[in-house]
Amino acid sequence: MFLRNCWYVAGWSHHFAEGAVVPRTMLGEPIVLYRKADGGIAALEDRCCHRLAPLSKGRREGDDLRCMYHGLKFAPSGQCVEIPGQSIVPPHARVRAYPVIEQDCWVWVWTGDAALADPALIPRALGHDDPEWWMQTGQLAYEANYQLINDNLLDLSHLSYVHENTLGRNSMSWGNSKPTVSRIDRGLRIARWVVNNPAPRYLDQPKGMLTDMWAAYDYMAAGVFLLRTRSYPPGTAAACAMQTPTAEPLWTSLTSQAVTPITEQQTVYYYSGCLNKAFASEESSKAQIAVFEQAFAEDKAMIEAQARVIAKTPEPRMLGTASDHALNQFRRLMDELIAAEEHPAKAVAAE
Amino acid sequence: MFLRNCWYVAGWSHHFAEGAVVPRTMLGEPIVLYRKADGGIAALEDRCCHRLAPLSKGRREGDDLRCMYHGLKFAPSGQCVEIPGQSIVPPHARVRAYPVIEQDCWVWVWTGDAALADPALIPRALGHDDPEWWMQTGQLAYEANYQLINDNLLDLSHLSYVHENTLGRNSMSWGNSKPTVSRIDRGLRIARWVVNNPAPRYLDQPKGMLTDMWAAYDYMAAGVFLLRTRSYPPGTAAACAMQTPTAEPLWTSLTSQAVTPITEQQTVYYYSGCLNKAFASEESSKAQIAVFEQAFAEDKAMIEAQARVIAKTPEPRMLGTASDHALNQFRRLMDELIAAEEHPAKAVAAE
Amino acid sequence: MFLRNCWYVAGWSHHFAEGAVVPRTMLGEPIVLYRKADGGIAALEDRCCHRLAPLSKGRREGDDLRCMYHGLKFAPSGQCVEIPGQSIVPPHARVRAYPVIEQDCWVWVWTGDAALADPALIPRALGHDDPEWWMQTGQLAYEANYQLINDNLLDLSHLSYVHENTLGRNSMSWGNSKPTVSRIDRGLRIARWVVNNPAPRYLDQPKGMLTDMWAAYDYMAAGVFLLRTRSYPPGTAAACAMQTPTAEPLWTSLTSQAVTPITEQQTVYYYSGCLNKAFASEESSKAQIAVFEQAFAEDKAMIEAQARVIAKTPEPRMLGTASDHALNQFRRLMDELIAAEEHPAKAVAAE
């Protein structure tokens, strides 16, 4: 079950070099992407309408893409514009073209109804492509359903266990802290204080330094995680009565992460790490992404193991706990959005 | 869906060395082949009737084959002739024996009704085992349904695209030439002029030499490709009004190719390349087969990619083009032959 | 189809080292085992009741096991004893605990109704953990249903074929000897003379020495093989009129072997080789297990090949032979036991 009327990240801008013809499977659909002469990106069905060969084994010719099996040529609109050996190209000789937008160093593809592909629905990735911020990027392929990764990102109590030696180092605060969770348009806003949190090793701070960290993120359908953390001297959380801080933090860290379903059982995960140049060196920024890579490998190992157990369990049932609060809300939100796109009339009637 | 009442190539003669016990899966059936003392070949069901162990893990004893699990011994007729630990061998203790004929360096097996296994139905491979011709051989395993390989061989317009750097080098003639297609008994005859075709690199001809090439082949059920090409000076095609040439060519090339289904998703492909010793050296012959190997690897990459797309497409539909003419005719012929063997009475009535 | 009310070997005692957290799949169920402080073994469902992560990726804390996804902690009883972030642990927060007993160097797990897990039903492995006997151990993973391995062990006529160069060396006696087969409680007792059997190479005996060997084993549900062989001077079998010998043998050899289903298509096989220290050196004992390893690799190759043939055969049917006598009896016994556990009332009524 996928939410189709939604923007999904197909990759980093640098994945789509001039001249490259890039295959992607998104929500079970084969898609081929390439840059046009004007730098814009075309996204076509990766399946020739003639004999179903993949166009990604084809050749870019100007802004068009030629199938290299029997030579049919397609425009960025999906329309076939040449069939070798015949003079007439029928209008129904075409492949599907997908709405595609490049924004904040991510290439976003819409796999649902093109008429509903509103660019304003694209979440803004924090700190991407901003000269005041260092930005490092990565990606990871998962053998797991995308919802298990959403679940993981919506319950950060796992940091104390999965990441006890990396992101949750020396601290049980994640496991025990209670976030506030509020519904926003097509997403949730989740925030919490993590008190007495060790300063990350990759920042040039005194050994053993502790901070109170305000960690706040929006989690947007169908799986975009936009986190800003602000670190303060210990005691700040209590002084704020555990509410949203207003003072200037010691430092701020940003990360944006996008979960894109490949199939029901496979997912790809794109992530950034951004530090402000005012307080962090490029070296710190690279050290931060190295910690992320290590931590996300820990997530992958756990989530893929979980997926294998679920796959072998005849009727999997989960036990609710207090820390599931946000992920359950998000699963309900996704169910609502998916139901609304399957029965649009009913959704309108219910409003 | 397979045509069972048909001869299929099980391998080259040299695959069946004296003493070898060779397993093959053909049309989904496990078959074991070995040479008898008289040099003839036996083809048995590769599945002991006792506990279903493969006889191909067995031992040849004279003309018989002993299962090396519990020792049952089978004659080339399929009849069990010994069961250790019991004195009587019941007549129903037997495995299936398949009609098998060795001809033109190929071993042919019939997986249908043995009563219909007419040796005259075996297509004659061109130039095989002929002292006047150099003959080189090869084979290739495909992860694809056999019909996709038939399709490929029945629409040579793909040479201009798949093989733009090998067999279709420097020439769009293949993509644009229109072959004549005529029905023959259990097959199609397909012929065309390819004008201004570069002389192949492996022949010792002047650099840049062009020829008019008459390429004519029979494509026989269930997938045997028998091609003869005749090369002439440029202008010959026009001088013949694009009809069949009668003059002596500069040179002739022969290739025979056989497509054998392993399962619905796997296929094996046997091919030869033959050049006449009167105009080609052994070196040219080896260079020719090297080009074939490179080209058939190009086919394999494209066809397996196509098969993967088809496998993932819920209701695959193909768009007809002019160049599909022959492959559509052949698919219809195969459908007729398969329908006829499933309803033999009706087929007779319809004649 | 599995017999669930039965003890199965989960591994050798030495597989469960202090501190180790060991995953096993048994009869399709994920199980995690670890040693408690008192040296006893705990066996829990390897699937956290919260989000279904495997507990085998968890951490032992005292006698408890903590899930390292979100930190739930479980006691050896299966009861959850801690849920981070909430003060109350509901009683239904638990995973299944399995009866487990360590005996004769094997760890036995009961996957059926715990109320019926009678320790007296565990077969006694011969010569294990006995200071008078050398004991060597091994294990082998199979891609095959467990019944095919039972079949193999219940028809030792295969020694003359599968093991013609190892256990059945130079002798057709296995293939031609007729064992006596008698039913015992939850098993069969099978015994035979193997006459003129070569003395094993690993014993320090004269080259070419022959013996009459009395080979007797119990085969216990669901797949435990307990073999004692006694070797005598040639002529002893005839002198006993092929009945059970009473005299002291030249030497005795013991082996116990346990077949444990992983899934319907995968099995693990544990085996020992034991020689009495009175007549064999440790070197002989190690040489014996090396022969076993070689022979069991021969079995594995044949049985996995058989399993692949069966898997591809639409309606597999086997032909009965005289040597199938014991394995057919055992298959019927297993069918009865499985039917009895599915319809316990009817089984009682029938008694």
mmCIF file of C-alpha atoms in Angstrom, chain C residues 104-231:
data_model
loop_
_atom_site.group_PDB
_atom_site.id
_atom_site.type_symbol
_atom_site.label_atom_id
_atom_site.label_comp_id
_atom_site.label_asym_id
_atom_site.label_seq_id
_atom_site.Cartn_x
_atom_site.Cartn_y
_atom_site.Cartn_z
ATOM 1 C CA ASP C 104 24.111 -36.014 27.029
ATOM 2 C CA CYS C 105 25.832 -32.885 25.634
ATOM 3 C CA TRP C 106 22.758 -32.005 23.626
ATOM 4 C CA VAL C 107 20.321 -29.166 24.315
ATOM 5 C CA TRP C 108 16.773 -30.380 23.719
ATOM 6 C CA VAL C 109 13.830 -28.044 23.052
ATOM 7 C CA TRP C 110 10.115 -28.907 23.078
ATOM 8 C CA THR C 111 8.077 -26.829 20.635
ATOM 9 C CA GLY C 112 4.654 -28.363 21.387
ATOM 10 C CA ASP C 113 2.306 -28.196 24.369
ATOM 11 C CA ALA C 114 4.549 -27.422 27.361
ATOM 12 C CA ALA C 115 2.293 -29.415 29.676
ATOM 13 C CA LEU C 116 3.257 -32.579 27.820
ATOM 14 C CA ALA C 117 7.025 -31.946 27.831
ATOM 15 C CA ASP C 118 8.044 -35.096 29.701
ATOM 16 C CA PRO C 119 11.848 -35.283 30.143
ATOM 17 C CA ALA C 120 11.578 -39.069 30.053
ATOM 18 C CA LEU C 121 10.739 -38.832 26.354
ATOM 19 C CA ILE C 122 14.260 -37.657 25.540
ATOM 20 C CA PRO C 123 16.245 -40.475 23.901
ATOM 21 C CA ARG C 124 19.585 -41.168 25.601
ATOM 22 C CA ALA C 125 22.499 -40.477 23.290
ATOM 23 C CA LEU C 126 24.975 -43.380 23.392
ATOM 24 C CA GLY C 127 28.415 -42.792 24.800
ATOM 25 C CA HIS C 128 28.079 -39.019 25.089
ATOM 26 C CA ASP C 129 29.894 -37.374 27.977
ATOM 27 C CA ASP C 130 31.253 -40.720 29.199
ATOM 28 C CA PRO C 131 34.887 -40.769 30.367
ATOM 29 C CA GLU C 132 35.338 -44.289 28.988
ATOM 30 C CA TRP C 133 34.590 -43.145 25.461
ATOM 31 C CA TRP C 134 36.195 -40.785 23.005
ATOM 32 C CA MET C 135 33.523 -38.508 21.621
ATOM 33 C CA GLN C 136 33.733 -36.370 18.500
ATOM 34 C CA THR C 137 30.913 -34.163 17.254
ATOM 35 C CA GLY C 138 29.721 -32.461 14.105
ATOM 36 C CA GLN C 139 26.739 -30.857 12.431
ATOM 37 C CA LEU C 140 25.521 -30.269 8.908
ATOM 38 C CA ALA C 141 22.874 -27.952 7.432
ATOM 39 C CA TYR C 142 20.624 -29.400 4.732
ATOM 40 C CA GLU C 143 18.469 -27.762 2.100
ATOM 41 C CA ALA C 144 15.929 -30.579 2.306
ATOM 42 C CA ASN C 145 12.881 -31.687 4.256
ATOM 43 C CA TYR C 146 13.746 -33.649 7.410
ATOM 44 C CA GLN C 147 11.832 -36.715 6.239
ATOM 45 C CA LEU C 148 14.279 -37.292 3.393
ATOM 46 C CA ILE C 149 17.070 -37.499 5.968
ATOM 47 C CA ASN C 150 15.049 -39.865 8.135
ATOM 48 C CA ASP C 151 14.443 -41.996 5.038
ATOM 49 C CA ASN C 152 18.164 -42.079 4.371
ATOM 50 C CA LEU C 153 19.029 -43.208 7.897
ATOM 51 C CA LEU C 154 16.293 -45.839 7.875
ATOM 52 C CA ASP C 155 17.555 -47.554 4.731
ATOM 53 C CA LEU C 156 21.243 -48.269 5.146
ATOM 54 C CA SER C 157 21.338 -50.156 1.859
ATOM 55 C CA HIS C 158 22.432 -46.782 0.488
ATOM 56 C CA LEU C 159 25.854 -47.358 2.097
ATOM 57 C CA SER C 160 26.811 -49.627 -0.810
ATOM 58 C CA TYR C 161 26.131 -46.833 -3.318
ATOM 59 C CA VAL C 162 26.313 -43.362 -1.791
ATOM 60 C CA HIS C 163 29.211 -44.395 0.423
ATOM 61 C CA GLU C 164 30.959 -46.930 -1.783
ATOM 62 C CA ASN C 165 34.277 -45.189 -1.067
ATOM 63 C CA THR C 166 33.703 -44.379 2.606
ATOM 64 C CA LEU C 167 31.319 -46.159 4.997
ATOM 65 C CA GLY C 168 30.335 -48.849 2.495
ATOM 66 C CA ARG C 169 33.846 -49.396 1.179
ATOM 67 C CA ASN C 170 34.514 -52.594 -0.767
ATOM 68 C CA SER C 171 31.321 -54.224 0.334
ATOM 69 C CA MET C 172 27.912 -54.873 -1.174
ATOM 70 C CA SER C 173 26.788 -56.383 2.133
ATOM 71 C CA TRP C 174 24.787 -53.330 3.125
ATOM 72 C CA GLY C 175 22.800 -53.338 -0.100
ATOM 73 C CA ASN C 176 21.985 -57.014 0.178
ATOM 74 C CA SER C 177 21.587 -57.537 3.947
ATOM 75 C CA LYS C 178 18.073 -57.774 5.305
ATOM 76 C CA PRO C 179 17.593 -56.078 8.674
ATOM 77 C CA THR C 180 15.033 -57.129 11.251
ATOM 78 C CA VAL C 181 12.705 -54.264 12.059
ATOM 79 C CA SER C 182 10.592 -54.114 15.205
ATOM 80 C CA ARG C 183 8.399 -51.420 16.621
ATOM 81 C CA ILE C 184 9.354 -49.917 19.983
ATOM 82 C CA ASP C 185 7.770 -47.032 21.884
ATOM 83 C CA ARG C 186 7.890 -43.953 19.591
ATOM 84 C CA GLY C 187 10.434 -45.626 17.329
ATOM 85 C CA LEU C 188 11.807 -48.624 15.485
ATOM 86 C CA ARG C 189 14.570 -51.074 16.367
ATOM 87 C CA ILE C 190 16.580 -52.179 13.341
ATOM 88 C CA ALA C 191 19.366 -54.736 13.352
ATOM 89 C CA ARG C 192 21.353 -56.746 10.845
ATOM 90 C CA TRP C 193 24.549 -58.654 10.283
ATOM 91 C CA VAL C 194 26.933 -57.174 7.749
ATOM 92 C CA VAL C 195 29.221 -60.073 6.895
ATOM 93 C CA ASN C 196 32.778 -59.840 5.557
ATOM 94 C CA ASN C 197 32.862 -56.136 6.257
ATOM 95 C CA PRO C 198 36.318 -54.534 5.955
ATOM 96 C CA ALA C 199 37.701 -53.271 9.268
ATOM 97 C CA PRO C 200 37.615 -49.470 9.224
ATOM 98 C CA ARG C 201 40.856 -47.815 8.175
ATOM 99 C CA TYR C 202 40.872 -45.602 11.228
ATOM 100 C CA LEU C 203 41.318 -48.557 13.594
ATOM 101 C CA ASP C 204 44.793 -49.964 13.917
ATOM 102 C CA GLN C 205 43.942 -53.376 12.449
ATOM 103 C CA PRO C 206 45.728 -55.586 9.905
ATOM 104 C CA LYS C 207 45.303 -54.445 6.311
ATOM 105 C CA GLY C 208 42.567 -56.389 4.576
ATOM 106 C CA MET C 209 41.034 -57.633 7.823
ATOM 107 C CA LEU C 210 37.373 -58.632 7.473
ATOM 108 C CA THR C 211 34.768 -58.853 10.216
ATOM 109 C CA ASP C 212 31.187 -59.837 10.748
ATOM 110 C CA MET C 213 29.510 -56.720 12.101
ATOM 111 C CA TRP C 214 26.278 -56.629 14.091
ATOM 112 C CA ALA C 215 24.738 -53.216 13.442
ATOM 113 C CA ALA C 216 21.753 -52.383 15.612
ATOM 114 C CA TYR C 217 20.028 -49.051 16.052
ATOM 115 C CA ASP C 218 16.949 -47.459 17.469
ATOM 116 C CA TYR C 219 15.340 -44.773 15.343
ATOM 117 C CA MET C 220 13.241 -42.519 17.544
ATOM 118 C CA ALA C 221 10.627 -39.912 16.660
ATOM 119 C CA ALA C 222 11.019 -37.365 15.244
ATOM 120 C CA GLY C 223 14.482 -38.285 13.952
ATOM 121 C CA VAL C 224 17.065 -39.586 16.408
ATOM 122 C CA PHE C 225 19.402 -42.354 15.269
ATOM 123 C CA LEU C 226 21.202 -44.343 17.988
ATOM 124 C CA LEU C 227 23.568 -46.909 16.513
ATOM 125 C CA ARG C 228 25.785 -49.489 18.180
ATOM 126 C CA THR C 229 27.948 -51.708 15.964
ATOM 127 C CA ARG C 230 29.785 -54.749 17.299
ATOM 128 C CA SER C 231 32.519 -56.339 15.205
#
